[in-house]
CSV table of C-alpha atoms and ligand atoms in Angstrom, one decimal:
chain,number,residue,atom,x,y,z
L,1,MET,CA,3.5,20.2,-16.8
L,2,GLU,CA,-0.1,20.6,-18.0
L,3,ALA,CA,-1.4,19.3,-14.7
L,4,ALA,CA,0.9,21.6,-12.7
L,5,LYS,CA,-0.1,24.7,-14.8
L,6,ASN,CA,-3.8,23.9,-14.4
L,7,GLN,CA,-3.3,23.8,-10.6
L,8,LEU,CA,-1.3,27.0,-10.6
L,9,ASP,CA,-4.2,28.8,-12.2
L,10,LYS,CA,-6.4,27.6,-9.3
L,11,PHE,CA,-4.2,28.0,-6.2
L,12,MET,CA,-0.7,27.1,-5.3
L,13,ARG,CA,-0.6,27.0,-1.5
L,14,PHE,CA,-2.6,25.2,1.1
L,15,SER,CA,-1.4,23.9,4.5
L,16,TYR,CA,-2.3,20.3,4.6
L,17,THR,CA,-1.2,19.9,8.2
L,18,ASP,CA,-4.2,22.1,9.2
L,19,PHE,CA,-6.7,21.6,6.4
L,20,TYR,CA,-7.7,19.1,3.8
L,21,TYR,CA,-8.0,19.4,0.1
L,22,SER,CA,-9.1,16.5,-2.1
L,23,SER,CA,-6.1,16.0,-4.4
L,24,PHE,CA,-3.6,15.1,-1.7
L,25,VAL,CA,-6.1,12.7,-0.2
L,26,ASP,CA,-6.4,11.1,-3.7
L,27,LEU,CA,-2.7,10.9,-4.0
L,28,SER,CA,-2.3,9.4,-0.5
L,29,GLU,CA,-4.9,6.7,-1.4
L,30,LYS,CA,-3.3,5.9,-4.7
L,31,LEU,CA,0.1,5.6,-3.1
L,32,CYS,CA,-1.1,3.4,-0.4
L,33,LYS,CA,-2.8,1.1,-2.9
L,34,LEU,CA,0.6,0.7,-4.6
L,35,VAL,CA,2.2,-0.7,-1.5
L,36,PRO,CA,2.1,-4.5,-1.9
L,37,ASP,CA,1.4,-5.4,1.7
L,38,ASP,CA,-2.0,-5.4,3.1
L,39,PHE,CA,-1.9,-3.3,6.3
L,40,ASP,CA,-3.6,-0.1,7.4
L,41,LYS,CA,-1.5,2.8,6.2
L,42,MET,CA,-1.0,6.5,6.9
L,43,VAL,CA,1.0,9.1,4.9
L,44,PHE,CA,3.1,12.0,5.9
L,45,TRP,CA,4.0,14.6,3.2
L,46,GLY,CA,7.1,16.6,3.0
L,47,ASN,CA,9.1,18.1,0.1
L,48,SER,CA,12.1,15.9,-0.3
L,49,GLY,CA,13.7,12.5,0.4
L,50,THR,CA,15.6,13.9,3.4
L,51,GLU,CA,12.4,15.1,5.0
L,52,ALA,CA,10.8,11.7,4.4
L,53,ASN,CA,13.7,9.9,6.1
L,54,GLU,CA,13.8,12.4,8.9
L,55,ALA,CA,10.1,11.7,9.5
L,56,ALA,CA,10.9,8.0,9.4
L,57,MET,CA,13.6,8.3,12.0
L,58,LYS,CA,11.3,10.3,14.3
L,59,LEU,CA,8.5,7.8,13.9
L,60,ALA,CA,10.7,4.9,14.5
L,61,ARG,CA,12.1,6.3,17.7
L,62,ASN,CA,8.7,7.4,18.9
L,63,HIS,CA,7.2,4.0,18.2
L,64,THR,CA,9.9,1.8,19.6
L,65,ARG,CA,11.3,4.2,22.3
L,66,ARG,CA,14.7,2.9,21.2
L,67,PRO,CA,17.7,5.1,20.2
L,68,LEU,CA,19.7,3.2,17.6
L,69,PHE,CA,19.5,3.0,13.8
L,70,LEU,CA,21.2,0.5,11.5
L,71,ALA,CA,21.8,2.3,8.2
L,72,HIS,CA,22.0,1.3,4.6
L,73,GLY,CA,20.0,4.3,3.4
L,74,GLY,CA,20.1,8.0,2.5
L,75,ALA,CA,20.1,11.5,4.1
L,76,LEU,CA,23.2,12.8,5.9
L,77,SER,CA,23.3,10.8,9.1
L,78,LEU,CA,22.1,7.7,7.3
L,79,THR,CA,24.4,7.7,4.3
L,80,ALA,CA,27.9,6.5,4.2
L,81,SER,CA,28.6,7.0,0.5
L,82,LYS,CA,31.1,9.8,0.5
L,83,SER,CA,32.9,11.3,3.5
L,84,ILE,CA,32.9,14.8,1.8
L,85,HIS,CA,29.2,15.0,2.7
L,86,ARG,CA,30.2,15.2,6.3
L,87,VAL,CA,32.9,17.8,6.1
L,88,GLY,CA,32.1,20.8,8.3
L,89,ALA,CA,28.8,19.2,9.4
L,90,LEU,CA,29.8,16.9,12.3
L,91,PRO,CA,28.5,15.8,14.7
L,92,LEU,CA,25.4,14.2,13.1
L,93,VAL,CA,22.4,12.3,14.6
L,94,PRO,CA,24.0,10.1,17.3
L,95,GLU,CA,23.5,6.3,17.4
L,96,VAL,CA,23.4,5.6,13.7
L,97,VAL,CA,25.5,2.4,12.9
L,98,HIS,CA,26.6,1.9,9.3
L,99,PHE,CA,27.6,-1.5,8.0
L,100,LEU,CA,28.7,-2.7,4.6
L,101,TYR,CA,26.0,-3.3,1.9
L,102,PRO,CA,26.2,-6.8,0.5
L,103,TYR,CA,28.2,-6.5,-2.7
L,104,CYS,CA,28.7,-9.9,-4.3
L,105,TYR,CA,30.6,-8.8,-7.4
L,106,ARG,CA,33.3,-7.2,-5.3
L,107,CYS,CA,32.7,-9.0,-2.0
L,108,HIS,CA,34.2,-7.2,0.9
L,109,TRP,CA,35.1,-10.5,2.5
L,110,LYS,CA,36.5,-12.0,-0.7
L,111,GLN,CA,33.8,-14.7,-0.7
L,112,LYS,CA,31.9,-16.2,-3.6
L,113,PHE,CA,28.2,-16.3,-3.9
L,114,PRO,CA,26.3,-18.7,-3.2
L,115,GLU,CA,29.0,-20.8,-1.5
L,116,CYS,CA,29.5,-18.0,1.0
L,117,ASP,CA,26.0,-18.8,2.4
L,118,TYR,CA,25.6,-15.1,3.3
L,119,TYR,CA,28.7,-14.8,5.3
L,120,CYS,CA,28.1,-11.0,5.4
L,121,ILE,CA,25.1,-11.6,7.7
L,122,ASP,CA,27.1,-13.9,10.0
L,123,TYR,CA,29.8,-11.2,10.1
L,124,PHE,CA,27.2,-8.6,10.9
L,125,LYS,CA,25.8,-10.7,13.7
L,126,GLU,CA,29.2,-11.6,15.2
L,127,GLU,CA,31.0,-8.3,14.8
L,128,TYR,CA,28.1,-5.8,15.3
L,129,LEU,CA,25.2,-7.3,17.2
L,130,GLU,CA,27.4,-9.4,19.5
L,131,LYS,CA,30.1,-6.8,20.1
L,132,PHE,CA,28.6,-3.3,20.2
L,133,VAL,CA,25.0,-3.0,18.8
L,134,PRO,CA,22.5,-4.3,21.4
L,135,VAL,CA,19.7,-5.3,19.1
L,136,ASP,CA,17.0,-4.5,21.6
L,137,GLU,CA,18.1,-0.9,21.5
L,138,VAL,CA,17.7,-0.7,17.7
L,139,ALA,CA,14.7,1.4,16.6
L,140,ALA,CA,15.0,0.7,12.8
L,141,TYR,CA,17.0,-0.7,10.0
L,142,VAL,CA,17.0,1.9,7.2
L,143,PHE,CA,17.9,0.3,3.9
L,144,GLU,CA,17.8,0.9,0.2
L,145,PRO,CA,16.5,-2.3,-1.6
L,146,CYS,CA,19.1,-1.7,-4.2
L,147,GLN,CA,21.9,0.7,-3.4
L,148,GLY,CA,21.9,4.0,-5.4
L,149,GLU,CA,24.0,6.8,-4.1
L,150,GLY,CA,26.7,4.5,-2.8
L,151,GLY,CA,27.0,2.8,-6.2
L,152,TYR,CA,24.4,0.8,-8.0
L,153,ILE,CA,24.6,-2.5,-6.1
L,154,ILE,CA,22.0,-5.2,-6.3
L,155,PRO,CA,21.9,-7.3,-3.1
L,156,PRO,CA,22.0,-11.1,-3.3
L,157,PRO,CA,18.5,-12.5,-3.6
L,158,ASP,CA,17.8,-13.7,-0.1
L,159,TYR,CA,19.7,-11.0,1.8
L,160,PHE,CA,16.8,-9.0,3.1
L,161,ARG,CA,14.6,-12.0,3.9
L,162,ARG,CA,17.5,-13.3,6.0
L,163,MET,CA,17.9,-9.9,7.7
L,164,GLY,CA,14.3,-10.4,8.6
L,165,PHE,CA,15.5,-11.9,11.9
L,166,LEU,CA,15.8,-8.3,13.1
L,167,LYS,CA,12.1,-7.9,12.8
L,168,LYS,CA,11.6,-10.6,15.4
L,169,GLU,CA,13.8,-8.5,17.7
L,170,GLY,CA,11.4,-5.6,17.3
L,171,VAL,CA,13.4,-3.6,14.8
L,172,LEU,CA,11.3,-1.7,12.3
L,173,PHE,CA,12.2,-2.0,8.6
L,174,VAL,CA,12.4,1.4,6.9
L,175,ASP,CA,12.5,1.0,3.2
L,176,ASP,CA,14.2,4.0,1.5
L,177,GLU,CA,12.6,4.0,-2.0
L,178,ILE,CA,13.7,7.5,-2.8
L,179,GLN,CA,15.8,6.3,-5.7
L,180,THR,CA,14.3,2.9,-6.4
L,181,GLY,CA,10.6,3.8,-6.1
L,182,MET,CA,8.3,5.0,-9.0
L,183,SER,CA,8.8,1.8,-11.0
L,184,ARG,CA,12.5,2.3,-11.5
L,185,THR,CA,13.3,-1.3,-10.9
L,186,GLY,CA,10.3,-2.8,-12.8
L,187,LYS,CA,8.0,-2.9,-9.8
L,188,PHE,CA,6.5,0.2,-8.3
L,189,PHE,CA,8.5,-0.3,-5.1
L,190,ALA,CA,11.7,-2.2,-5.3
L,191,VAL,CA,10.9,-3.9,-2.0
L,192,GLU,CA,8.5,-6.1,-4.0
L,193,HIS,CA,11.6,-7.9,-5.4
L,194,LEU,CA,12.8,-8.7,-1.9
L,195,GLY,CA,10.1,-10.8,-0.4
L,196,ILE,CA,9.8,-8.8,2.8
L,197,GLU,CA,7.4,-6.3,4.3
L,198,ALA,CA,8.5,-2.8,5.1
L,199,ASP,CA,7.0,-1.0,8.2
L,200,LEU,CA,7.7,2.4,6.7
L,201,ILE,CA,8.5,3.4,3.1
L,202,SER,CA,10.1,6.7,2.1
L,203,ILE,CA,9.6,8.0,-1.5
L,204,ALA,CA,10.4,11.3,-3.2
L,205,LYS,CA,12.6,12.3,-6.2
L,206,GLY,CA,10.7,11.4,-9.4
L,207,MET,CA,7.3,11.3,-7.7
L,208,ALA,CA,6.2,14.7,-9.0
L,209,SER,CA,8.3,14.7,-12.2
L,210,GLY,CA,10.7,17.4,-11.0
L,211,LEU,CA,8.7,19.3,-8.4
L,212,PRO,CA,9.6,18.9,-4.8
L,213,LEU,CA,7.6,16.2,-3.0
L,214,GLY,CA,8.4,13.5,-0.5
L,215,ALA,CA,6.4,11.1,1.6
L,216,ILE,CA,6.5,8.5,4.2
L,217,ILE,CA,3.9,5.7,4.0
L,218,ALA,CA,3.8,4.1,7.5
L,219,LYS,CA,1.8,1.3,9.1
L,220,ALA,CA,-1.1,3.1,10.8
L,221,ASN,CA,-0.2,1.7,14.2
L,222,ILE,CA,3.2,3.5,13.9
L,223,MET,CA,2.0,6.9,12.7
L,224,GLN,CA,-1.4,7.1,14.5
L,225,PRO,CA,0.1,7.7,17.9
L,226,TRP,CA,1.8,10.9,16.7
L,227,LYS,CA,-0.1,13.7,18.4
L,228,PRO,CA,-1.3,16.7,16.4
L,229,GLY,CA,1.6,19.1,16.1
L,230,GLN,CA,4.3,16.5,16.9
L,231,HIS,CA,5.5,16.7,13.3
L,232,ALA,CA,4.5,19.0,10.4
L,233,SER,CA,5.7,20.5,7.2
L,234,THR,CA,4.9,24.0,5.9
L,235,PHE,CA,5.0,23.2,2.2
L,236,GLY,CA,4.5,19.4,2.2
L,237,ALA,CA,1.9,18.2,-0.2
L,238,ASN,CA,2.0,21.5,-2.1
L,239,PRO,CA,-1.0,21.4,-4.4
L,240,VAL,CA,1.1,22.0,-7.6
L,241,ALA,CA,3.5,19.2,-6.8
L,242,VAL,CA,0.5,16.9,-5.9
L,243,ALA,CA,-1.2,17.7,-9.2
L,244,ALA,CA,2.1,16.8,-11.0
L,245,ALA,CA,2.4,13.6,-8.9
L,246,LEU,CA,-1.2,12.5,-9.8
L,247,ALA,CA,-0.4,13.0,-13.5
L,248,THR,CA,2.9,11.2,-13.1
L,249,LEU,CA,1.1,8.2,-11.7
L,250,GLU,CA,-1.3,8.1,-14.6
L,251,VAL,CA,1.6,8.0,-17.1
L,252,GLY,CA,3.3,5.4,-14.9
L,253,GLU,CA,0.3,3.2,-14.9
L,254,ILE,CA,0.2,3.2,-18.7
L,255,ARG,CA,3.8,2.2,-18.8
L,256,GLU,CA,3.5,-0.7,-16.4
L,257,VAL,CA,4.3,-3.9,-18.1
L,258,ASP,CA,1.3,-6.1,-18.9
L,259,PRO,CA,1.6,-9.5,-17.4
L,260,LYS,CA,0.6,-11.0,-20.8
L,261,ARG,CA,3.5,-9.2,-22.4
L,262,GLU,CA,5.5,-12.3,-22.7
L,263,GLU,CA,2.6,-14.1,-24.4
L,264,ASP,CA,1.7,-11.5,-27.1
L,265,GLY,CA,4.8,-9.4,-27.1
L,266,ARG,CA,3.0,-6.1,-26.6
L,267,ASP,CA,2.6,-4.0,-23.5
L,268,ARG,CA,-0.2,-1.7,-22.5
L,269,TYR,CA,1.8,1.3,-23.4
L,270,GLU,CA,2.0,0.3,-27.1
L,271,LYS,CA,-1.7,-0.6,-27.1
L,272,ALA,CA,-2.6,2.8,-25.6
M,1,LIG,C1,18.4,6.8,-1.4
M,1,LIG,C2,18.3,8.2,-1.1
M,1,LIG,N1,17.7,8.6,0.1
M,1,LIG,C3,17.5,9.9,0.4
M,1,LIG,C4,18.0,10.9,-0.4
M,1,LIG,C5,17.7,12.3,-0.1
M,1,LIG,O1,16.8,12.9,-0.9
M,1,LIG,P1,16.6,14.4,-1.2
M,1,LIG,O2,17.8,14.9,-2.0
M,1,LIG,O3,15.3,14.6,-2.0
M,1,LIG,O4,16.6,15.1,0.1
M,1,LIG,C6,18.7,10.5,-1.6
M,1,LIG,C7,19.2,11.6,-2.5
M,1,LIG,O5,20.0,11.4,-3.4
M,1,LIG,C8,18.8,9.2,-1.9
M,1,LIG,O6,19.4,8.8,-3.1
């Protein structure tokens, strides 16, 4: 709150799509450094998770020139958690294919893990990819690393690595970290638990501790070809929200668990 108030006293509006100011560049750099994978990155700023996912969908179609999406993620066309969301709003973005999130505790196929040997993936290949989803028409697989809005479901440990076969088919992996990001699962991004690399990461919600802010971090080769004016946001990277986000990251860093914690039983937060 202090950071936001200080920023309010200076200025509260700046159009980052036309001009630069240093704090959102700092925040972009900090965010990119928190991505575990070592590739050149670019950031697009909006005000919410929905805007981040919309940007991801646009980027994915633009990059791949493919129409389809496989969805395990959030925002109206991508979510399948409650049908009431769709009442009065249909039709939505066409060519979004939903399939069941892997849920071992209440397996949809009445299998037992690990004896099932990831039957859910075999099912997906046989009943989706072979029957009605031509994989070379798929732009992206949008997923939550651990499901949130649709029930808090932890996928079986190797699920996403095994789904990595889609990458070989040219499908981009869009990691929706809008609920799971900001260290909520013990790592800054939950994708770090999965052993896979995301091509695009969306983040929002807690990033600015209650002020509206959302972002997409993309591989530079995916975002770079966007031409000036192809995508924009009036209030994205609002200076007040950015100041709050920078302060939030500082607090988050203090609370990160020290790797030596198991040895000496203390974390950096306690030491600070
Ligand atoms: C996983 C996920 N993605 C996207 C969204 C959309 O975010 P927002 O409400 O900020 O538009 C939500 C919102 O609950 C979400 O949980």
